[in-house]
Amino acid sequence: MSRLDSMLRRLSAQRDGLNWAAGQIADLPGDVLDMGLGNGRTYDHLREILPDRRIRVMDRVLQCHPSCVPPEADFLMGEAEEMLDRLADEGARFALAHYDFGQGIKADDVAEAARLSPRIARVMAPGGLLVSGQPLTGFEQVPGPETIARDRYLFYRA
Ligand SMILES: C[S@@+](CC[C@H](N)C(=O)[O-])C[C@H]1O[C@@H](n2cnc3c(N)ncnc32)[C@H](O)[C@@H]1O
C-alpha cells in the first residue's frame, strides 16, 4: 500500500472512529483529551462533533493551523509524561481520549504508546473510551465501527 493510501485510510479511520466514539459517550459526562495537537485536524473535528464538552489537547509544540489554536487553558504544552501526570494530579478524568502521538516509525510509536499507557489510565473516567492509532496496554479492547479495519485504528474502554 502506498503511503498516500495509508494516510487516506488513517484519516478516514480517525474521522469515523471519533464520530462513533462521540455517540458512545453520550451518557457519560466528562471532558475530552486529544493527545497530539499536530496540525489541529482531530482537535478541530472533536470541537465540531462535541461542542458542549471541554476539549483538552496536548503537544510538545504549538504548530497547528491558525484556526485551530486552542484556548490557553485547554492546551497542555510539554512532554506527554509530565502533562499526563499534571492532569492526574488535577483530578482530571476523561470520558473520551484520542491517542495520536507518533512519528511514523512503527516500533518507536508502539513502544511510546505502551510506555504512556499506565499514565493514560490514571486520567480516564471509569467506562471512558480510548480511540487510538497505536496499541495501548492495560485496557479492554472493544470493537469500533465496522467501517474501520481492526488493525487500522483501535478502541478501548477504561
Ligand atoms: C501525528 S501528529 C498529531 C496530528 C493531529 N492529531 C492532527 O490531527 O493534526 C503527532 C503530534 O504528537 C506530538 N508528540 C509526539 N510524541 C509526543 C510526546 N511524547 N509528548 C508530547 N507531544 C508529542 C508531536 O509533536 C506531533 O505534533
XYZ file of N, CA and C and ligand atoms in Angstrom:
501
model
N 0.855 -1.200 0.000
C 0.000 0.000 0.000
C 0.893 1.254 0.000
N 0.584 2.213 -0.860
C 1.394 3.429 -0.909
C 1.190 4.251 0.371
N 2.108 5.134 0.651
C 1.965 5.978 1.845
C 0.756 6.896 1.705
N 0.425 7.265 0.449
C -0.772 8.094 0.240
C -2.024 7.316 0.625
N -2.114 6.056 0.139
C -3.281 5.235 0.501
C -3.338 5.023 2.010
N -2.173 4.803 2.605
C -2.140 4.551 4.041
C -2.615 5.785 4.816
N -2.195 6.959 4.345
C -2.632 8.187 5.039
C -4.137 8.402 4.886
N -4.653 8.137 3.694
C -6.102 8.302 3.497
C -6.876 7.365 4.420
N -6.378 6.140 4.546
C -7.039 5.176 5.432
C -6.991 5.656 6.873
N -5.845 6.223 7.260
C -5.700 6.693 8.643
C -6.646 7.852 8.927
N -6.721 8.799 7.992
C -7.572 9.970 8.240
C -9.046 9.593 8.288
N -9.470 8.702 7.373
C -10.897 8.359 7.435
C -11.195 7.503 8.660
N -10.205 6.699 9.096
C -10.413 5.919 10.331
C -10.525 6.859 11.532
N -9.714 7.910 11.544
C -9.808 8.878 12.650
C -11.191 9.513 12.682
N -11.634 9.974 11.534
C -12.937 10.650 11.480
C -14.049 9.687 11.881
N -14.075 8.499 11.291
C -15.152 7.551 11.604
C -15.071 7.120 13.070
N -13.843 6.915 13.545
C -13.669 6.457 14.923
C -14.093 7.520 15.927
N -13.743 8.753 15.667
C -14.131 9.828 16.598
C -15.635 10.057 16.549
N -16.220 10.003 15.354
C -17.683 10.164 15.261
C -18.395 9.060 16.048
N -17.907 7.843 15.875
C -18.505 6.697 16.573
C -18.362 6.874 18.086
N -17.166 7.251 18.524
C -16.916 7.380 19.963
C -17.763 8.494 20.576
N -17.972 9.568 19.835
C -18.785 10.672 20.356
C -20.198 10.172 20.671
N -20.728 9.317 19.821
C -22.058 8.743 20.083
C -22.040 7.813 21.285
N -20.959 7.062 21.434
C -20.858 6.078 22.522
C -20.813 6.724 23.907
N -20.290 7.955 23.980
C -20.152 8.587 25.321
C -21.303 9.543 25.632
N -22.371 9.458 24.841
C -23.476 10.407 25.017
C -23.967 10.456 26.474
N -23.968 9.293 27.161
C -24.477 9.260 28.542
C -23.373 9.330 29.589
N -22.148 9.559 29.158
C -21.040 9.600 30.113
C -20.506 11.032 30.204
N -20.738 11.692 31.346
C -20.253 13.067 31.445
C -18.730 13.098 31.513
N -18.148 14.224 31.167
C -16.699 14.369 31.295
C -16.089 15.050 30.094
N -14.864 15.511 30.320
C -14.132 16.211 29.271
C -13.516 15.218 28.295
N -12.896 15.814 27.256
C -12.270 15.031 26.182
C -10.800 15.428 26.128
N -9.927 14.451 25.820
C -8.490 14.714 25.692
C -8.012 14.285 24.315
N -7.344 15.196 23.611
C -6.725 14.856 22.325
C -5.213 14.876 22.530
N -4.579 13.708 22.397
C -3.127 13.612 22.599
C -2.430 13.710 21.250
N -1.891 14.907 20.974
C -1.250 15.186 19.691
C -2.045 16.238 18.948
N -1.722 17.522 19.227
C -2.430 18.598 18.513
C -2.006 18.614 17.050
N -0.690 18.490 16.802
C -0.189 18.492 15.421
C -0.719 19.674 14.645
N -1.290 19.384 13.500
C -1.876 20.424 12.641
C -3.215 20.937 13.179
N -3.815 20.177 14.090
C -5.085 20.587 14.689
C -6.309 19.944 14.065
N -6.089 18.993 13.151
C -7.247 18.418 12.437
C -8.195 17.652 13.362
N -7.642 16.756 14.188
C -8.555 15.969 15.031
C -9.133 16.839 16.155
N -8.321 17.770 16.651
C -8.839 18.695 17.671
C -10.023 19.469 17.105
N -9.880 19.970 15.887
C -10.949 20.738 15.248
C -12.197 19.870 15.056
N -11.977 18.612 14.679
C -13.118 17.719 14.474
C -13.836 17.449 15.800
N -13.064 17.224 16.839
C -13.682 16.986 18.151
C -14.495 18.197 18.606
N -13.955 19.387 18.365
C -14.708 20.609 18.725
C -16.038 20.651 18.000
N -15.993 20.206 16.731
C -17.213 20.277 15.918
C -18.255 19.254 16.358
N -17.810 18.026 16.655
C -18.794 16.972 16.960
C -19.190 16.940 18.439
N -18.390 17.568 19.303
C -18.709 17.580 20.736
C -18.657 19.025 21.259
N -19.552 19.875 20.739
C -19.450 21.301 21.063
C -19.710 21.620 22.531
N -20.345 20.708 23.273
C -20.657 21.005 24.672
C -19.612 20.465 25.649
N -18.593 19.810 25.140
C -17.561 19.254 26.030
C -16.325 20.159 26.022
N -15.658 20.195 27.169
C -14.340 20.844 27.190
C -13.326 19.876 26.566
N -12.523 20.386 25.662
C -11.539 19.531 24.994
C -10.143 20.024 25.346
N -9.408 19.201 26.100
C -8.014 19.495 26.430
C -7.163 18.861 25.339
N -6.067 19.504 25.002
C -5.241 18.994 23.912
C -3.772 19.178 24.264
N -2.981 18.183 23.884
C -1.602 18.093 24.355
C -0.642 18.025 23.178
N 0.488 18.687 23.311
C 1.585 18.531 22.338
C 2.815 19.196 22.915
N 3.962 18.717 22.467
C 5.211 19.350 22.943
C 5.472 20.678 22.235
N 4.795 20.910 21.108
C 4.956 22.182 20.380
C 3.580 22.675 19.903
N 3.500 23.998 19.730
C 2.275 24.577 19.162
C 2.583 24.905 17.701
N 2.085 24.048 16.807
C 2.403 24.265 15.394
C 1.185 23.943 14.516
N 0.004 24.257 15.063
C -1.215 23.910 14.329
C -1.612 25.023 13.364
N -2.613 24.714 12.551
C -3.204 25.725 11.674
C -3.756 26.857 12.559
N -3.627 28.116 12.113
C -4.070 29.234 12.975
C -5.525 29.134 13.425
N -6.367 28.496 12.630
C -7.784 28.400 13.013
C -8.012 27.379 14.131
N -6.977 26.619 14.470
C -7.151 25.528 15.444
C -6.366 25.751 16.734
N -5.894 26.962 16.958
C -5.159 27.225 18.197
C -6.136 27.096 19.373
N -5.830 26.206 20.310
C -6.770 26.016 21.429
C -6.696 27.172 22.420
N -7.747 27.363 23.225
C -7.651 28.330 24.316
C -6.471 27.948 25.211
N -5.793 28.971 25.733
C -4.587 28.719 26.532
C -4.846 27.714 27.670
N -6.024 27.839 28.278
C -6.329 26.996 29.436
C -6.526 25.528 29.043
N -6.743 25.265 27.768
C -7.008 23.881 27.342
C -5.812 23.225 26.668
N -4.750 23.997 26.441
C -3.587 23.439 25.751
C -2.516 23.045 26.761
N -2.123 21.784 26.726
C -1.085 21.269 27.613
C 0.188 21.142 26.794
N 1.048 22.133 26.909
C 2.249 22.150 26.080
C 3.417 21.558 26.856
N 3.927 20.428 26.350
C 5.058 19.792 27.019
C 5.099 18.322 26.679
N 5.990 17.625 27.359
C 6.118 16.188 27.132
C 4.940 15.446 27.763
N 4.518 14.401 27.092
C 3.310 13.692 27.495
C 3.362 13.200 28.938
N 4.516 12.656 29.342
C 4.602 12.109 30.709
C 4.229 13.190 31.731
N 4.870 14.341 31.580
C 4.665 15.417 32.555
C 3.230 15.948 32.482
N 2.721 16.088 31.271
C 1.363 16.642 31.112
C 0.302 15.677 31.653
N 0.507 14.373 31.405
C -0.462 13.393 31.922
C -0.414 13.365 33.451
N 0.775 13.474 34.012
C 0.877 13.496 35.480
C 0.204 14.746 36.053
N 0.360 15.855 35.326
C -0.286 17.086 35.795
C -1.812 16.924 35.796
N -2.333 16.338 34.713
C -3.785 16.121 34.636
C -4.260 15.183 35.747
N -3.495 14.125 35.981
C -3.892 13.165 37.025
C -3.907 13.862 38.384
N -2.903 14.685 38.637
C -2.840 15.397 39.916
C -3.985 16.396 40.085
N -4.405 16.962 38.941
C -5.569 17.880 38.962
C -6.866 17.137 39.253
N -6.857 15.817 39.058
C -8.085 15.024 39.209
C -8.881 14.901 37.925
N -8.249 15.203 36.788
C -8.968 15.096 35.502
C -9.323 13.632 35.226
N -10.542 13.412 34.770
C -10.986 12.058 34.403
C -11.780 12.183 33.101
N -11.218 11.707 32.012
C -11.797 11.963 30.697
C -12.801 10.878 30.289
N -13.873 11.354 29.663
C -14.870 10.424 29.115
C -14.386 9.839 27.789
N -13.572 10.621 27.083
C -13.064 10.184 25.778
C -11.656 10.728 25.609
N -10.752 9.876 25.158
C -9.400 10.337 24.838
C -9.001 9.772 23.487
N -8.312 10.606 22.736
C -7.802 10.192 21.419
C -6.284 10.218 21.493
N -5.665 9.078 21.149
C -4.200 8.982 21.171
C -3.670 9.101 19.748
N -2.961 10.198 19.485
C -2.423 10.401 18.129
C -0.986 10.904 18.179
N -0.208 10.383 19.157
C 1.222 10.657 19.156
C 1.865 9.711 18.144
N 3.094 10.083 17.775
C 3.846 9.185 16.894
C 4.480 9.949 15.767
N 5.505 9.319 15.216
C 6.219 9.977 14.132
C 6.349 9.094 12.910
N 5.598 7.981 12.869
C 5.574 7.143 11.675
C 6.622 6.048 11.661
N 7.341 5.883 12.765
C 8.293 4.759 12.863
C 7.650 3.759 13.816
N 7.120 2.690 13.228
C 6.176 1.838 13.959
C 6.723 1.346 15.302
N 7.944 0.809 15.294
C 8.467 0.217 16.541
C 8.555 1.294 17.641
N 9.008 2.486 17.277
C 9.131 3.566 18.278
C 7.749 4.007 18.752
N 6.819 4.098 17.804
C 5.472 4.577 18.158
C 4.751 3.583 19.074
N 4.934 2.289 18.786
C 4.304 1.256 19.625
C 4.916 1.281 21.027
N 6.234 1.434 21.082
C 6.909 1.452 22.394
C 6.460 2.672 23.208
N 6.326 3.811 22.551
C 5.899 5.022 23.269
C 4.478 4.852 23.813
N 3.610 4.273 22.990
C 2.216 4.071 23.423
C 2.155 3.137 24.630
N 2.984 2.084 24.607
C 2.991 1.146 25.746
C 3.524 1.844 26.994
N 4.551 2.659 26.817
C 5.161 3.356 27.945
C 4.186 4.355 28.574
N 3.378 5.013 27.733
C 2.461 6.036 28.248
C 1.150 5.451 28.792
N 0.857 4.196 28.454
C -0.461 3.630 28.800
C -0.809 3.731 30.290
N 0.105 3.379 31.212
C -0.290 3.482 32.630
C -0.630 4.912 33.051
N 0.056 5.886 32.453
C -0.250 7.285 32.791
C -1.603 7.695 32.191
N -1.901 7.184 31.004
C -3.198 7.490 30.384
C -4.315 6.889 31.248
N -4.075 5.681 31.757
C -5.104 5.015 32.575
C -5.502 5.885 33.772
N -4.556 6.607 34.325
C -4.837 7.420 35.523
C -5.775 8.590 35.231
N -5.898 8.998 33.969
C -6.736 10.173 33.681
C -8.065 9.802 33.010
N -8.345 8.497 32.938
C -9.607 8.091 32.297
C -10.713 7.886 33.336
N -11.918 8.323 32.975
C -13.086 8.014 33.809
C -13.397 6.525 33.654
N -13.935 5.891 34.702
C -14.345 4.502 34.547
C -15.367 4.402 33.407
N -15.123 3.495 32.483
C -16.026 3.348 31.332
C -15.716 4.310 30.198
N -14.702 5.164 30.382
C -14.330 6.107 29.317
C -13.774 5.374 28.100
N -13.854 6.023 26.963
C -13.422 5.399 25.701
C -12.095 5.970 25.244
N -11.266 5.085 24.714
C -9.994 5.494 24.111
C -10.010 5.129 22.642
N -9.662 6.085 21.824
C -9.570 5.881 20.376
C -8.098 6.094 20.042
N -7.461 5.115 19.397
C -6.001 5.200 19.304
C -5.449 4.692 17.979
N -4.466 5.403 17.485
C -3.747 4.961 16.296
C -2.666 3.947 16.611
N -2.359 3.762 17.879
C -1.316 2.817 18.303
C -1.895 1.890 19.358
N -1.333 0.675 19.472
C -1.833 -0.223 20.516
C -1.490 0.294 21.913
N -2.500 0.339 22.769
C -2.314 0.731 24.162
C -2.370 -0.538 25.012
N -1.836 -0.475 26.204
C -1.827 -1.669 27.053
C -2.606 -1.402 28.336
N -3.213 -2.477 28.867
C -3.887 -2.383 30.157
C -5.339 -1.962 30.071
N -5.885 -1.868 28.857
C -7.298 -1.515 28.674
C -8.013 -2.661 27.964
N -9.334 -2.662 28.105
C -10.137 -3.671 27.398
C -10.363 -3.200 25.961
N -9.888 -3.983 25.000
C -10.120 -3.593 23.598
C -11.565 -3.889 23.224
N -12.199 -2.941 22.541
C -13.604 -3.120 22.123
C -13.684 -2.916 20.611
N -14.677 -3.555 19.969
C -14.803 -3.331 18.528
C -15.282 -1.909 18.250
N -14.713 -1.285 17.275
C -15.143 0.059 16.878
C -16.149 -0.042 15.746
N -16.286 1.015 14.971
C -17.242 0.968 13.858
C -16.801 -0.027 12.781
N -17.790 -0.589 12.094
C -17.490 -1.645 11.117
C -16.696 -1.131 9.925
N -16.720 0.172 9.695
C -16.027 0.727 8.522
C -14.508 0.733 8.702
N -14.037 0.460 9.923
C -12.589 0.557 10.188
C -11.984 -0.829 10.368
N -10.942 -1.107 9.578
C -10.236 -2.390 9.739
C -9.668 -2.465 11.151
N -9.715 -3.658 11.720
C -9.382 -3.833 13.140
C -7.951 -3.413 13.487
N -7.048 -3.533 12.525
C -5.658 -3.171 12.820
C -5.358 -1.695 12.513
N -6.296 -0.987 11.908
C -6.024 0.378 11.455
C -6.164 1.406 12.576
N -7.260 1.281 13.317
C -7.472 2.151 14.469
C -8.020 1.287 15.578
N -7.681 1.644 16.824
C -8.002 0.752 17.937
C -8.891 1.469 18.942
N -9.720 0.693 19.600
C -10.728 1.238 20.530
C -10.649 0.471 21.837
N -10.666 1.211 22.927
C -10.540 0.594 24.242
C -11.519 1.262 25.205
N -11.907 0.466 26.222
C -12.701 1.026 27.305
C -11.860 0.996 28.585
N -11.914 2.104 29.312
C -11.094 2.194 30.544
C -11.824 1.525 31.694
C 0.566 12.709 14.231
S 0.775 14.276 14.982
C -0.852 14.659 15.583
C -1.810 15.011 14.481
C -3.065 15.689 14.963
N -3.911 14.843 15.773
C -3.876 16.244 13.794
O -4.971 15.752 13.524
O -3.391 17.196 13.162
C 1.617 13.845 16.457
C 1.925 15.018 17.377
O 2.257 14.492 18.641
C 3.305 15.238 19.219
N 4.014 14.316 20.127
C 4.521 13.086 19.834
N 5.019 12.488 20.924
C 4.831 13.372 21.949
C 5.132 13.332 23.341
N 5.749 12.272 23.892
N 4.780 14.395 24.104
C 4.173 15.468 23.559
N 3.853 15.563 22.235
C 4.184 14.527 21.443
C 4.142 15.722 18.052
O 4.771 16.953 18.364
C 3.113 15.861 16.934
O 2.675 17.195 16.779
